[in-house]
Coordinates of C-alpha atoms in Angstrom, one line a residue:
M161 CA -45.8 -284.7 7.4
S162 CA -46.5 -284.7 10.7
S163 CA -43.7 -288.1 10.5
M164 CA -41.3 -285.6 9.5
K165 CA -42.0 -283.0 12.1
T166 CA -41.5 -286.0 14.8
T167 CA -38.1 -286.5 12.7
T168 CA -37.1 -283.0 12.8
R169 CA -37.9 -282.7 15.9
A170 CA -35.5 -284.5 17.3
M171 CA -32.8 -283.4 14.3
T172 CA -33.5 -280.2 16.7
E173 CA -32.6 -281.3 20.0
N174 CA -29.1 -283.4 18.3
K175 CA -28.5 -279.4 17.3
R176 CA -29.8 -277.8 20.6
H177 CA -26.1 -279.1 22.1
H178 CA -23.9 -278.5 19.4
P179 CA -20.7 -276.0 20.4
R180 CA -21.0 -273.7 18.3
V181 CA -25.0 -273.3 18.8
A182 CA -24.8 -273.2 21.6
N183 CA -22.2 -270.4 21.7
E184 CA -24.3 -268.2 19.4
R185 CA -26.8 -268.7 21.7
R186 CA -25.0 -267.9 25.3
K187 CA -24.3 -265.3 22.3
G188 CA -27.3 -264.2 21.9
G189 CA -27.9 -264.2 25.9
R190 CA -25.8 -262.0 26.5
R191 CA -27.9 -259.1 24.3
E192 CA -31.0 -259.7 26.1
K193 CA -31.4 -257.0 28.4
S194 CA -33.6 -259.4 31.3
N195 CA -31.9 -262.8 32.4
S196 CA -34.4 -264.1 34.2
F197 CA -34.0 -267.7 33.9
V198 CA -38.3 -268.2 32.4
Q199 CA -37.0 -265.7 29.9
R200 CA -33.7 -267.5 28.9
V201 CA -35.8 -270.3 28.3
S202 CA -38.2 -269.0 26.0
I203 CA -36.1 -267.6 24.6
L204 CA -34.9 -271.6 23.4
D205 CA -37.8 -272.7 23.5
D206 CA -38.4 -270.0 20.1
A207 CA -35.6 -270.6 18.9
D208 CA -36.4 -274.5 18.6
T209 CA -39.0 -273.7 17.2
E210 CA -38.5 -272.1 14.4
E211 CA -35.2 -275.0 13.8
N212 CA -38.0 -277.8 14.3
E213 CA -39.5 -275.3 10.7
Q214 CA -36.6 -275.1 9.2
L215 CA -35.9 -278.1 9.0
D216 CA -39.0 -279.4 8.1
E217 CA -39.2 -277.5 5.1
L218 CA -35.3 -277.9 4.1
V219 CA -36.2 -281.4 3.9
S220 CA -40.2 -281.6 2.6
R221 CA -37.9 -279.9 -0.3
R222 CA -34.6 -281.8 -0.9
I223 CA -37.5 -284.0 -1.2
K224 CA -40.7 -282.6 -4.0
K225 CA -36.7 -281.6 -6.2
S226 CA -35.8 -285.3 -6.0
R227 CA -39.3 -285.3 -7.9
S228 CA -38.1 -283.3 -10.5
T229 CA -33.9 -285.0 -10.2
G230 CA -34.7 -288.6 -9.6
R231 CA -32.1 -287.3 -6.9
L232 CA -32.2 -286.9 -3.4
D233 CA -30.0 -285.9 -0.5
L234 CA -30.5 -285.8 3.0
T235 CA -26.6 -285.6 4.3
G236 CA -26.2 -284.9 7.6
L237 CA -29.2 -283.6 9.2
D238 CA -29.4 -285.4 12.5
L239 CA -32.4 -287.5 11.0
T240 CA -33.1 -290.7 13.6
E241 CA -36.2 -291.5 11.5
F242 CA -36.1 -292.4 7.3
P243 CA -38.5 -290.1 5.9
M244 CA -42.0 -292.1 4.6
E245 CA -42.8 -289.6 2.8
I246 CA -39.4 -290.5 0.4
F247 CA -41.9 -293.4 -1.3
D248 CA -45.6 -290.6 -1.6
V249 CA -44.2 -290.6 -5.6
T250 CA -46.3 -290.2 -8.6
N251 CA -46.5 -291.7 -11.9
D252 CA -45.5 -287.8 -13.2
D253 CA -41.7 -288.3 -10.5
A254 CA -38.8 -288.3 -11.7
P255 CA -38.0 -292.2 -10.5
L256 CA -35.2 -291.4 -7.9
T257 CA -31.8 -293.5 -9.1
D258 CA -29.4 -291.4 -6.4
L259 CA -30.9 -291.5 -2.2
Q260 CA -27.8 -290.3 0.3
I261 CA -29.2 -290.3 4.0
S262 CA -25.3 -290.3 5.4
N263 CA -24.6 -288.7 8.2
N264 CA -28.0 -289.5 10.6
R265 CA -28.9 -291.4 13.7
I266 CA -31.3 -293.2 11.7
Y267 CA -32.0 -296.9 14.1
H268 CA -34.2 -298.8 10.8
I269 CA -34.4 -298.8 7.4
P270 CA -37.8 -299.9 5.9
D271 CA -39.0 -302.9 4.5
E272 CA -40.3 -300.4 1.2
I273 CA -36.6 -299.2 0.2
G274 CA -36.9 -302.4 -2.3
D275 CA -39.8 -300.9 -4.2
L276 CA -37.0 -297.9 -5.2
Q277 CA -36.3 -300.1 -8.0
L278 CA -35.2 -297.9 -10.3
L279 CA -32.4 -296.8 -7.5
E280 CA -28.5 -297.6 -8.4
R281 CA -27.1 -294.8 -5.9
L282 CA -27.7 -295.6 -1.9
G283 CA -25.8 -294.1 0.6
L284 CA -26.3 -295.2 4.2
A285 CA -23.2 -294.4 6.2
G286 CA -22.4 -293.3 9.3
N287 CA -25.7 -294.1 11.0
R288 CA -27.0 -296.4 13.7
L289 CA -28.2 -299.3 11.8
T290 CA -28.0 -302.8 12.7
K291 CA -29.4 -304.3 9.9
L292 CA -30.4 -304.2 6.8
P293 CA -34.0 -305.5 4.9
E294 CA -34.0 -307.8 3.4
S295 CA -36.2 -306.0 0.7
V296 CA -32.6 -304.7 -1.1
G297 CA -32.4 -307.5 -2.4
K298 CA -35.1 -306.1 -4.6
L299 CA -32.9 -303.4 -6.0
K300 CA -31.3 -305.1 -9.2
R301 CA -30.0 -301.7 -10.4
L302 CA -28.7 -300.7 -7.8
Q303 CA -24.8 -300.0 -8.4
G304 CA -22.9 -298.6 -5.1
L305 CA -24.1 -299.5 -1.7
W306 CA -22.4 -297.8 1.2
A307 CA -23.3 -298.1 5.0
H308 CA -19.8 -298.3 6.0
G309 CA -19.8 -297.0 9.7
N310 CA -23.3 -298.1 11.3
L311 CA -23.6 -301.1 14.0
L312 CA -23.8 -304.4 11.5
K313 CA -23.6 -307.9 12.2
S314 CA -24.4 -308.9 9.0
L315 CA -25.8 -308.1 5.5
P316 CA -29.4 -310.2 3.7
E317 CA -28.5 -312.8 2.1
S318 CA -30.8 -311.1 -0.2
I319 CA -28.2 -308.3 -1.3
C320 CA -26.9 -311.3 -3.7
S321 CA -29.3 -310.8 -5.9
C322 CA -28.7 -307.0 -6.8
Q323 CA -26.9 -308.5 -10.3
S324 CA -25.9 -304.9 -11.1
L325 CA -24.1 -303.7 -8.1
R326 CA -20.3 -302.6 -8.8
N327 CA -18.8 -300.9 -5.2
L328 CA -20.0 -302.5 -2.3
S329 CA -18.4 -300.7 1.2
V330 CA -19.7 -301.6 4.3
A331 CA -16.4 -300.7 6.1
G332 CA -15.9 -300.1 9.9
N333 CA -18.9 -302.6 11.3
R334 CA -19.7 -305.7 13.6
I335 CA -20.0 -308.1 10.1
R336 CA -19.0 -311.8 10.6
K337 CA -19.8 -313.6 7.8
L338 CA -20.4 -312.4 4.6
P339 CA -23.4 -314.0 2.0
E340 CA -22.6 -317.3 1.2
N341 CA -23.7 -316.9 -2.7
L342 CA -21.6 -313.5 -2.5
S343 CA -20.9 -314.0 -5.4
Q344 CA -23.4 -313.5 -7.5
L345 CA -22.8 -310.6 -7.7
V346 CA -20.7 -311.2 -10.9
A347 CA -21.0 -307.1 -12.3
L348 CA -18.5 -306.4 -8.9
E349 CA -15.8 -305.1 -8.7
E350 CA -15.1 -303.2 -5.2
L351 CA -15.3 -305.0 -2.5
S352 CA -14.3 -303.1 0.5
V353 CA -15.2 -304.2 4.5
P354 CA -11.9 -303.7 6.2
G355 CA -12.6 -303.1 10.6
N356 CA -15.5 -306.0 10.3
Q357 CA -15.1 -309.0 12.2
L358 CA -15.1 -311.9 9.9
L359 CA -13.5 -314.6 10.5
E360 CA -13.2 -316.4 6.9
L361 CA -14.8 -315.8 3.1
P362 CA -17.9 -316.7 1.1
N363 CA -15.9 -319.0 -1.9
L364 CA -15.6 -315.9 -4.5
G365 CA -16.0 -317.9 -7.7
K366 CA -16.5 -316.1 -10.6
M367 CA -16.6 -312.9 -9.5
F368 CA -14.4 -311.6 -13.1
N369 CA -15.1 -308.1 -12.8
L370 CA -14.0 -307.7 -8.8
S371 CA -10.8 -305.4 -9.4
D372 CA -10.2 -303.8 -5.4
I373 CA -10.8 -305.9 -2.5
D374 CA -9.9 -304.7 0.8
L375 CA -10.5 -306.6 4.4
H376 CA -7.8 -305.5 6.1
G377 CA -8.2 -305.0 10.3
N378 CA -10.6 -308.7 11.0
C379 CA -10.2 -312.1 12.2
I380 CA -9.6 -314.3 9.4
E381 CA -7.9 -317.4 9.6
D382 CA -7.7 -319.1 6.0
L383 CA -7.8 -317.8 2.9
S384 CA -8.4 -321.6 1.5
A385 CA -12.2 -321.7 3.1
N386 CA -14.9 -322.9 1.4
G387 CA -13.1 -323.6 -1.7
N388 CA -11.4 -320.4 -2.1
D389 CA -8.8 -320.9 -5.2
F390 CA -8.9 -317.9 -6.8
Q391 CA -8.5 -319.0 -10.1
F392 CA -11.1 -316.8 -11.7
L393 CA -10.0 -313.3 -10.5
K394 CA -9.2 -312.3 -13.4
A395 CA -9.5 -308.4 -12.8
L396 CA -8.1 -308.9 -9.9
E397 CA -5.3 -305.1 -9.2
T398 CA -5.3 -305.2 -5.8
F399 CA -5.6 -307.4 -2.4
S400 CA -5.0 -305.8 0.5
L401 CA -5.5 -308.5 3.7
Q402 CA -3.8 -306.3 6.4
G403 CA -4.0 -306.8 10.0
N404 CA -5.8 -310.6 9.6
R405 CA -4.3 -313.6 12.0
L406 CA -3.3 -315.3 8.7
K407 CA -0.5 -318.1 8.6
S408 CA -0.4 -319.0 5.5
I409 CA -0.9 -318.2 2.2
P410 CA -2.3 -320.6 -0.8
G411 CA 0.4 -320.8 -3.3
S412 CA -3.3 -320.0 -5.4
L413 CA -2.4 -316.9 -5.1
G414 CA -0.8 -317.3 -7.9
N415 CA -3.4 -317.0 -10.3
L416 CA -4.2 -313.7 -9.9
K417 CA -2.7 -312.4 -13.1
R418 CA -3.4 -309.1 -12.5
L419 CA -2.5 -308.0 -8.9
R420 CA 0.0 -304.6 -8.8
S421 CA -1.1 -304.7 -5.1
L422 CA -0.3 -307.2 -2.2
N423 CA -0.6 -306.5 1.4
L424 CA -0.3 -309.2 3.6
A425 CA 1.5 -307.0 6.8
E426 CA 0.9 -307.1 10.7
N427 CA -0.5 -311.3 9.8
R428 CA 1.3 -314.2 11.5
I429 CA 2.2 -315.8 8.4
Q430 CA 5.7 -318.3 8.5
Q431 CA 5.7 -318.1 4.8
V432 CA 5.1 -316.5 1.7
P433 CA 4.7 -318.9 -2.2
E434 CA 7.1 -318.7 -4.8
E435 CA 3.7 -318.7 -6.8
L436 CA 3.9 -314.7 -6.4
R437 CA 6.6 -315.4 -8.7
N438 CA 4.4 -316.0 -11.3
L439 CA 2.3 -312.9 -10.6
P440 CA 3.6 -310.5 -14.7
V441 CA 2.8 -307.3 -13.0
L442 CA 3.3 -307.7 -9.2
T443 CA 4.7 -304.1 -8.3
S444 CA 3.7 -304.0 -4.6
V445 CA 4.6 -306.1 -1.2
W446 CA 4.0 -305.5 2.3
L447 CA 5.0 -308.4 4.7
Y448 CA 6.0 -306.7 8.2
S449 CA 5.5 -307.4 11.5
N450 CA 4.3 -311.5 10.6
D451 CA 5.9 -314.6 11.9
L452 CA 8.1 -315.5 8.3
R453 CA 11.0 -317.8 8.6
S454 CA 11.5 -317.8 5.4
L455 CA 11.7 -315.3 2.8
P456 CA 10.1 -315.7 -1.2
K457 CA 14.0 -315.9 -2.9
E458 CA 12.2 -316.5 -6.8
L459 CA 10.8 -313.1 -6.4
Q460 CA 13.6 -311.9 -7.7
K461 CA 12.8 -313.2 -11.0
S462 CA 9.9 -310.5 -11.2
Q463 CA 10.4 -308.8 -13.8
S464 CA 7.7 -306.3 -12.0
L465 CA 8.2 -306.1 -9.0
R466 CA 9.5 -302.4 -7.2
Q467 CA 8.5 -302.3 -3.3
L468 CA 8.9 -305.1 -0.7
W469 CA 8.7 -303.9 2.8
I470 CA 9.9 -307.6 5.4
E471 CA 10.7 -305.0 8.7
N472 CA 9.7 -306.9 11.8
N473 CA 9.9 -311.2 11.2
E474 CA 12.0 -311.8 14.5
N475 CA 12.3 -315.3 13.2
L476 CA 14.1 -314.9 10.3
D477 CA 17.7 -315.4 10.9
K478 CA 21.4 -314.3 9.4
S479 CA 22.0 -317.0 6.7
E480 CA 18.3 -316.3 5.3
L481 CA 18.0 -312.4 5.1
E482 CA 21.3 -312.7 4.2
A483 CA 20.4 -315.0 0.9
F484 CA 17.6 -313.4 0.6
I485 CA 19.0 -310.1 0.3
Q486 CA 22.0 -311.5 -2.6
N487 CA 19.4 -312.7 -4.4
M488 CA 17.2 -309.5 -4.6
K489 CA 20.0 -307.9 -6.5
D490 CA 19.4 -309.8 -9.8
A491 CA 15.9 -307.9 -9.7
R492 CA 16.1 -305.8 -12.4
M493 CA 13.2 -303.3 -11.4
L494 CA 13.5 -302.8 -6.6
K495 CA 13.4 -300.0 -6.4
T496 CA 12.8 -300.3 -2.6
L497 CA 13.6 -303.2 0.0
G498 CA 12.0 -302.2 3.5
I499 CA 14.0 -303.6 6.8
D500 CA 14.8 -302.9 10.0
T501 CA 17.8 -302.4 12.0
E502 CA 17.7 -305.3 14.4
Q503 CA 17.3 -307.8 10.7
A504 CA 20.6 -304.8 9.1
R505 CA 22.3 -305.4 12.9
K506 CA 22.0 -310.0 11.7
I507 CA 23.6 -309.3 9.1
G508 CA 27.0 -306.5 9.5
G509 CA 27.7 -304.7 6.8
G510 CA 25.6 -307.4 4.2
F511 CA 23.1 -304.0 2.7
E512 CA 25.3 -301.1 1.8
N513 CA 26.5 -302.1 -1.6
M514 CA 23.1 -302.5 -2.7
S515 CA 21.0 -299.1 -2.9
A516 CA 17.0 -300.3 -2.8
I517 CA 17.7 -301.0 0.7
T518 CA 15.9 -298.7 3.4
V519 CA 16.7 -299.6 6.9
A520 CA 13.5 -297.6 9.5
E521 CA 13.5 -298.5 13.4
V522 CA 10.4 -300.3 14.3
P523 CA 10.5 -299.2 18.4
N524 CA 9.2 -301.5 20.8
R525 CA 9.4 -304.1 18.4
S526 CA 7.6 -306.6 21.7
D527 CA 4.5 -304.4 22.4
N528 CA 1.3 -305.6 19.6
A529 CA 0.4 -302.1 19.6
G530 CA 0.3 -301.1 15.3
Y531 CA 2.0 -300.7 13.2
F532 CA 5.2 -297.9 14.3
K533 CA 8.7 -297.0 11.9
L534 CA 11.3 -294.4 12.0
V535 CA 13.1 -293.6 9.6
K536 CA 16.0 -290.8 10.3
W537 CA 17.3 -288.3 8.2
D538 CA 20.1 -289.9 7.4
G539 CA 18.6 -293.1 6.4
N540 CA 21.2 -296.1 6.9
R541 CA 23.6 -293.6 7.6
S542 CA 22.1 -293.5 10.7
A543 CA 19.6 -295.8 11.2
L544 CA 21.9 -298.0 13.7
D545 CA 22.7 -295.1 16.1
D546 CA 20.3 -294.3 18.1
S547 CA 22.6 -290.8 19.5
K548 CA 22.0 -290.2 15.7
R549 CA 19.0 -287.6 15.4
A550 CA 17.3 -284.2 14.0
P551 CA 16.1 -281.9 14.8
V552 CA 13.3 -282.6 13.9
L553 CA 10.6 -284.8 14.3
I554 CA 7.4 -285.5 12.7
V555 CA 4.6 -288.1 13.0
S556 CA 3.3 -288.8 10.7
F557 CA -0.5 -290.6 11.6
G558 CA -2.6 -292.9 8.2
S559 CA -6.1 -292.5 7.4
A560 CA -9.3 -294.8 7.8
P561 CA -7.4 -297.3 4.4
G562 CA -4.4 -298.4 7.2
V563 CA -1.1 -297.7 5.9
P564 CA 1.1 -295.2 6.6
N565 CA 0.2 -292.1 4.7
W566 CA 2.6 -288.6 4.2
G567 CA 4.9 -290.3 2.5
G568 CA 5.1 -288.5 -0.7
L569 CA 4.4 -285.3 0.9
L570 CA 7.3 -285.1 3.2
K571 CA 9.3 -286.9 0.6
K572 CA 8.7 -283.8 -1.7
L573 CA 9.2 -281.2 1.6
R574 CA 13.1 -283.1 2.0
K575 CA 13.5 -281.6 -1.1
R576 CA 12.2 -278.0 -0.9
V577 CA 13.7 -277.6 2.9
G578 CA 16.9 -278.1 0.9
E579 CA 18.9 -280.5 2.1
S580 CA 22.7 -279.0 1.7
E581 CA 22.1 -276.2 4.6
G582 CA 21.9 -279.1 7.4
K583 CA 17.9 -278.8 7.8
S584 CA 17.0 -281.5 9.0
Y585 CA 14.2 -284.1 10.3
D586 CA 12.8 -287.9 11.3
V587 CA 9.6 -289.9 10.7
L588 CA 7.4 -291.5 12.1
Y589 CA 5.2 -293.5 10.7
V590 CA 2.2 -294.6 12.9
C591 CA -1.1 -296.7 11.8
D592 CA -3.8 -298.5 13.0
V593 CA -4.9 -301.5 10.9
E594 CA -8.2 -302.2 13.1
R595 CA -9.4 -298.7 12.1
S596 CA -10.0 -298.3 15.4
W597 CA -9.7 -294.5 15.8
Y598 CA -6.5 -295.8 17.9
A599 CA -8.0 -297.4 20.1
G600 CA -8.1 -300.9 19.4
N601 CA -10.7 -303.3 19.1
K602 CA -10.7 -305.3 22.4
M603 CA -14.1 -303.0 23.1
T604 CA -13.2 -303.7 26.9
G605 CA -15.6 -300.1 27.4
N606 CA -12.5 -297.9 29.2
V607 CA -11.7 -295.5 26.6
E608 CA -8.6 -294.1 28.0
D609 CA -6.2 -298.0 28.2
E610 CA -7.2 -298.5 25.1
V611 CA -5.9 -295.9 24.1
S612 CA -2.7 -295.9 26.6
K613 CA -1.2 -297.4 25.0
R614 CA 0.1 -296.1 21.8
S615 CA -0.6 -293.4 24.0
K616 CA 2.9 -295.0 25.8
R617 CA 4.9 -295.9 23.1
L618 CA 4.3 -291.9 21.4
E619 CA 5.9 -290.1 24.5
D620 CA 9.0 -293.0 24.8
I621 CA 9.7 -291.8 21.4
C622 CA 8.8 -288.0 20.8
S623 CA 10.2 -287.2 24.5
K624 CA 13.7 -288.1 22.4
Y625 CA 13.3 -285.1 20.9
S626 CA 12.2 -281.2 21.2
K627 CA 10.3 -280.6 18.1
V628 CA 8.0 -282.7 17.7
L629 CA 4.9 -281.8 14.3
Y630 CA 2.5 -284.2 14.7
L631 CA 0.5 -284.6 10.9
G632 CA -2.6 -286.3 10.2
D633 CA -5.3 -286.3 8.0
S634 CA -9.0 -287.9 9.2
M635 CA -9.0 -290.4 10.9
G636 CA -4.5 -290.0 11.3
A637 CA -6.3 -285.8 12.6
T638 CA -8.1 -287.0 15.1
A639 CA -5.1 -289.0 16.3
S640 CA -2.8 -286.1 16.4
L641 CA -5.0 -284.4 18.4
A642 CA -6.0 -287.7 21.5
F643 CA -2.3 -287.8 21.2
A644 CA -1.0 -284.1 21.0
E645 CA 0.8 -283.7 25.0
H646 CA 3.6 -285.7 23.3
A647 CA 4.1 -282.9 20.4
T648 CA 5.6 -278.9 20.1
R649 CA 2.9 -278.3 16.7
V650 CA 0.0 -280.3 15.2
L651 CA -1.5 -279.9 11.7
A652 CA -4.9 -281.2 12.3
F653 CA -6.4 -281.7 8.8
C654 CA -10.5 -282.3 8.7
P655 CA -10.3 -284.5 12.0
Q656 CA -13.7 -286.6 13.8
V657 CA -14.1 -284.8 16.6
D658 CA -17.5 -286.5 17.8
L659 CA -17.7 -289.6 16.1
F660 CA -21.5 -290.3 16.7
A661 CA -21.5 -286.7 14.1
A662 CA -19.6 -288.3 11.8
S663 CA -19.9 -290.5 8.1
I664 CA -16.3 -292.1 8.2
R665 CA -16.0 -294.1 11.9
P666 CA -15.2 -297.0 14.1
S667 CA -18.7 -299.5 15.2
R668 CA -18.7 -298.6 18.9
S669 CA -21.3 -297.0 21.0
A670 CA -22.6 -294.2 21.1
N671 CA -21.7 -294.1 25.4
W672 CA -18.5 -295.4 24.0
M673 CA -17.7 -292.7 21.1
R674 CA -18.8 -290.1 23.9
Q675 CA -15.6 -290.8 26.4
Y676 CA -13.6 -290.6 22.8
K677 CA -15.0 -287.4 22.8
T678 CA -14.1 -285.9 26.2
L679 CA -10.5 -287.4 25.8
L680 CA -9.5 -286.8 22.8
L681 CA -10.7 -282.6 24.0
Q682 CA -8.1 -283.8 27.1
G683 CA -5.9 -284.3 25.6
A684 CA -5.8 -281.3 23.3
L685 CA -6.8 -279.0 25.4
K686 CA -4.1 -280.5 28.1
S687 CA -1.4 -279.7 25.2
G688 CA 1.4 -276.9 25.1
A689 CA 1.6 -277.6 21.3
D690 CA 0.3 -275.0 18.2
I691 CA -2.1 -276.3 17.0
T692 CA -3.7 -275.8 13.9
I693 CA -7.7 -277.5 12.6
H694 CA -7.4 -277.5 8.1
T695 CA -11.1 -277.6 6.7
G696 CA -12.7 -277.4 4.1
S697 CA -16.4 -275.7 3.4
W698 CA -18.4 -278.7 4.0
T699 CA -20.2 -277.9 7.0
H700 CA -20.1 -281.3 8.5
D701 CA -16.4 -280.5 8.6
V702 CA -16.4 -276.7 10.0
D703 CA -18.8 -278.3 13.1
Q704 CA -16.8 -280.7 14.2
A705 CA -13.0 -278.4 14.3
S706 CA -15.3 -275.9 16.5
I707 CA -16.2 -278.0 18.8
V708 CA -12.9 -278.2 19.6
V709 CA -12.5 -274.8 19.1
Y710 CA -15.2 -273.8 21.4
A711 CA -13.2 -276.4 24.1
S712 CA -10.5 -274.0 24.1
E713 CA -12.2 -270.7 24.1
K714 CA -15.0 -272.3 27.1
Q715 CA -11.2 -273.2 28.6
A716 CA -9.6 -269.9 27.6
E717 CA -11.9 -267.6 29.9
D718 CA -11.7 -269.7 32.7
A719 CA -9.7 -267.1 35.7
A720 CA -7.3 -270.1 36.7
T721 CA -6.0 -271.0 33.4
K722 CA -3.0 -269.3 33.1
R723 CA -2.6 -269.5 29.4
K724 CA -4.5 -269.2 26.4
K725 CA -4.4 -272.0 24.5
R726 CA -2.9 -272.3 21.6
I727 CA -5.6 -273.9 18.6
K728 CA -7.0 -272.2 15.7
T729 CA -8.6 -273.2 11.9
K730 CA -7.8 -272.2 8.7
M731 CA -10.5 -272.9 6.2
H732 CA -10.2 -273.1 3.0
P733 CA -12.7 -273.7 -0.7
V734 CA -12.7 -276.8 -0.9
N735 CA -16.1 -278.5 -0.5
N736 CA -14.8 -282.0 0.1
H737 CA -13.4 -284.1 3.5
R738 CA -10.0 -285.3 1.1
L739 CA -9.2 -281.8 1.7
A740 CA -5.6 -283.0 2.2
L741 CA -5.5 -285.2 -1.5
V742 CA -7.3 -281.4 -2.8
L743 CA -4.3 -278.9 -1.2
S744 CA -1.5 -281.9 -2.2
D745 CA -2.5 -281.2 -6.1
G746 CA -0.9 -278.0 -6.0
D747 CA 1.8 -276.6 -3.5
E748 CA 0.2 -275.5 -1.4
L749 CA 0.1 -278.8 1.1
V750 CA 4.1 -278.5 1.2
N751 CA 4.3 -275.4 2.0
I752 CA 1.9 -275.4 4.9
V753 CA 4.1 -278.3 6.2
K754 CA 7.2 -276.4 5.3
E755 CA 6.5 -273.3 6.7
A756 CA 5.0 -275.6 10.3
F757 CA 8.5 -277.3 10.2
E758 CA 10.9 -274.3 9.4
T759 CA 8.9 -273.0 12.6
E760 CA 10.2 -275.9 14.8
Y761 CA 13.5 -276.9 13.3
V762 CA 14.3 -272.6 14.1
N763 CA 13.0 -273.4 17.6
A764 CA 14.6 -276.4 17.4
I765 CA 18.0 -274.7 17.5
A766 CA 17.5 -272.0 19.5
S767 CA 16.8 -274.7 22.8
G768 CA 20.3 -276.2 21.5
S769 CA 19.1 -279.6 20.4
G770 CA 20.0 -281.5 17.3
M771 CA 23.3 -281.8 15.2
E772 CA 23.3 -278.7 12.7
K773 CA 23.1 -276.5 15.7
N774 CA 25.8 -274.7 13.7
S775 CA 25.3 -274.5 10.8
A776 CA 24.8 -271.9 7.7
A777 CA 21.3 -273.3 7.0
T778 CA 20.6 -272.5 11.3
L779 CA 22.0 -269.2 11.5
K780 CA 20.5 -267.8 8.6
L781 CA 16.7 -269.2 9.5
L782 CA 18.3 -267.3 12.5
G783 CA 19.0 -264.0 10.8
L784 CA 22.7 -264.5 11.6
A785 CA 23.8 -264.6 8.7

């Protein structure tokens, strides 16, 4: 037990500084009759000793239980060392098939991990790992490896011997190159490597079972490198390459006959191959924020394409846009063709007779600070009139996948608030394709400078509205708190506040994460917004929310504080980090957002702003009708 005691001692040291624990101890200290410093230190030492013993017992109990179940969960215990007791097994013990040790502070995985040869699932996410041992290649039955949110610079070549591997997730690391023989993982179904530093792909060869590839937020320049022609990826359905450095797309993508979703947004692509028309089930294509000079007119022959976005391609001239739109009128399945206001102005009224076209504003087009798209309530009717704005702006922050969130819910909300009564809102979609928690990946070390560009863009847009409602989930919720000074109301669902303690996080140093936490708290505390942090019952998410609440309460205790901060939490009986998704299955989520919107709408109208000041809806909401 000696190594376990060393490990849990570090756990206690980390827990000592957690705001919720500190607050409990502070309250406990008030009950003591003596205020002497020595006595208070003695109380803390006794508490630490008790915590050490409890944590030792907890880890030991879970390891012992795994001897009969074959499953061991040591997630979120602040472990700093891998417990070697895991390997003390006998012939009478059930073989370990599932090991989850994510969300700790482990720096090293021992070579003995290869001795767990019946292991099927291995969770290592959210630690401080810089490498994986070569012995991982001995795990012949391993089906899932989750190592996102670490500091990995590469993967061992031996991992290509894990012939049963179906899911490989290494998002949010510092990987520049994948193993050369990756194609030997013939059972692999999902390859998730977003938010790394990949320069190219190895030859993917005959990975017949690969159905999902996510590479957004890397540095890939050439998809054809190493002889990739994609002709054997027979099962591939989703392919995300958003936010790389691609200048061209090979026609060999036309070999992906089962491809449904292709995300090529935020690259440097100048031309899209006509071969995309050959993809029989392709439904969604993202081409926004590129350097396109021409558009694939043959796409109008597609029998399946339903959604296509081409906003923020400044080099598309009038004739190219007009010809493309004219051709796409024959695309029978097309439901959405997204263009921006500048493109709409180029073609004049050429889009008015095509119902699929949606026009959005892309503010500050020349400022490359991520995805910003403003969609007005009246859609195409007011898109080109900057003076027409709804009373309330809803800002939707995207989470780690790097694509716009909340679109479906906001369409549902639109029906709920009653279009006929005049209530309205504009929507600003904001995304961070770099998976950097809205700080960018320039690695300057100055967190404030890194986030200031997005903050300024938000301020420029939000300042045009009297009331601004933020929505964010997970990474998006973190952004909603960091930039809260530009909002009047915030709904944050399961934010990461202390990134060092989170399993979903960027691959940054501990010092950077501490600075980010400070900046986030400053943003939330100096805001005048009403902030509600929604969490489930998962302890990790509750602890993260408590950091903000504790900081708010501490500030409110300061005699110099002129007003009490309006930050509160709401816990839901859901033991899941994806709380917003769970709540969206019924009406609970849309009702939460509806209540928040209507409050801001009433406030906006009462303050004399908005287009519908004298509408029937306004009078009804204000109790005057």
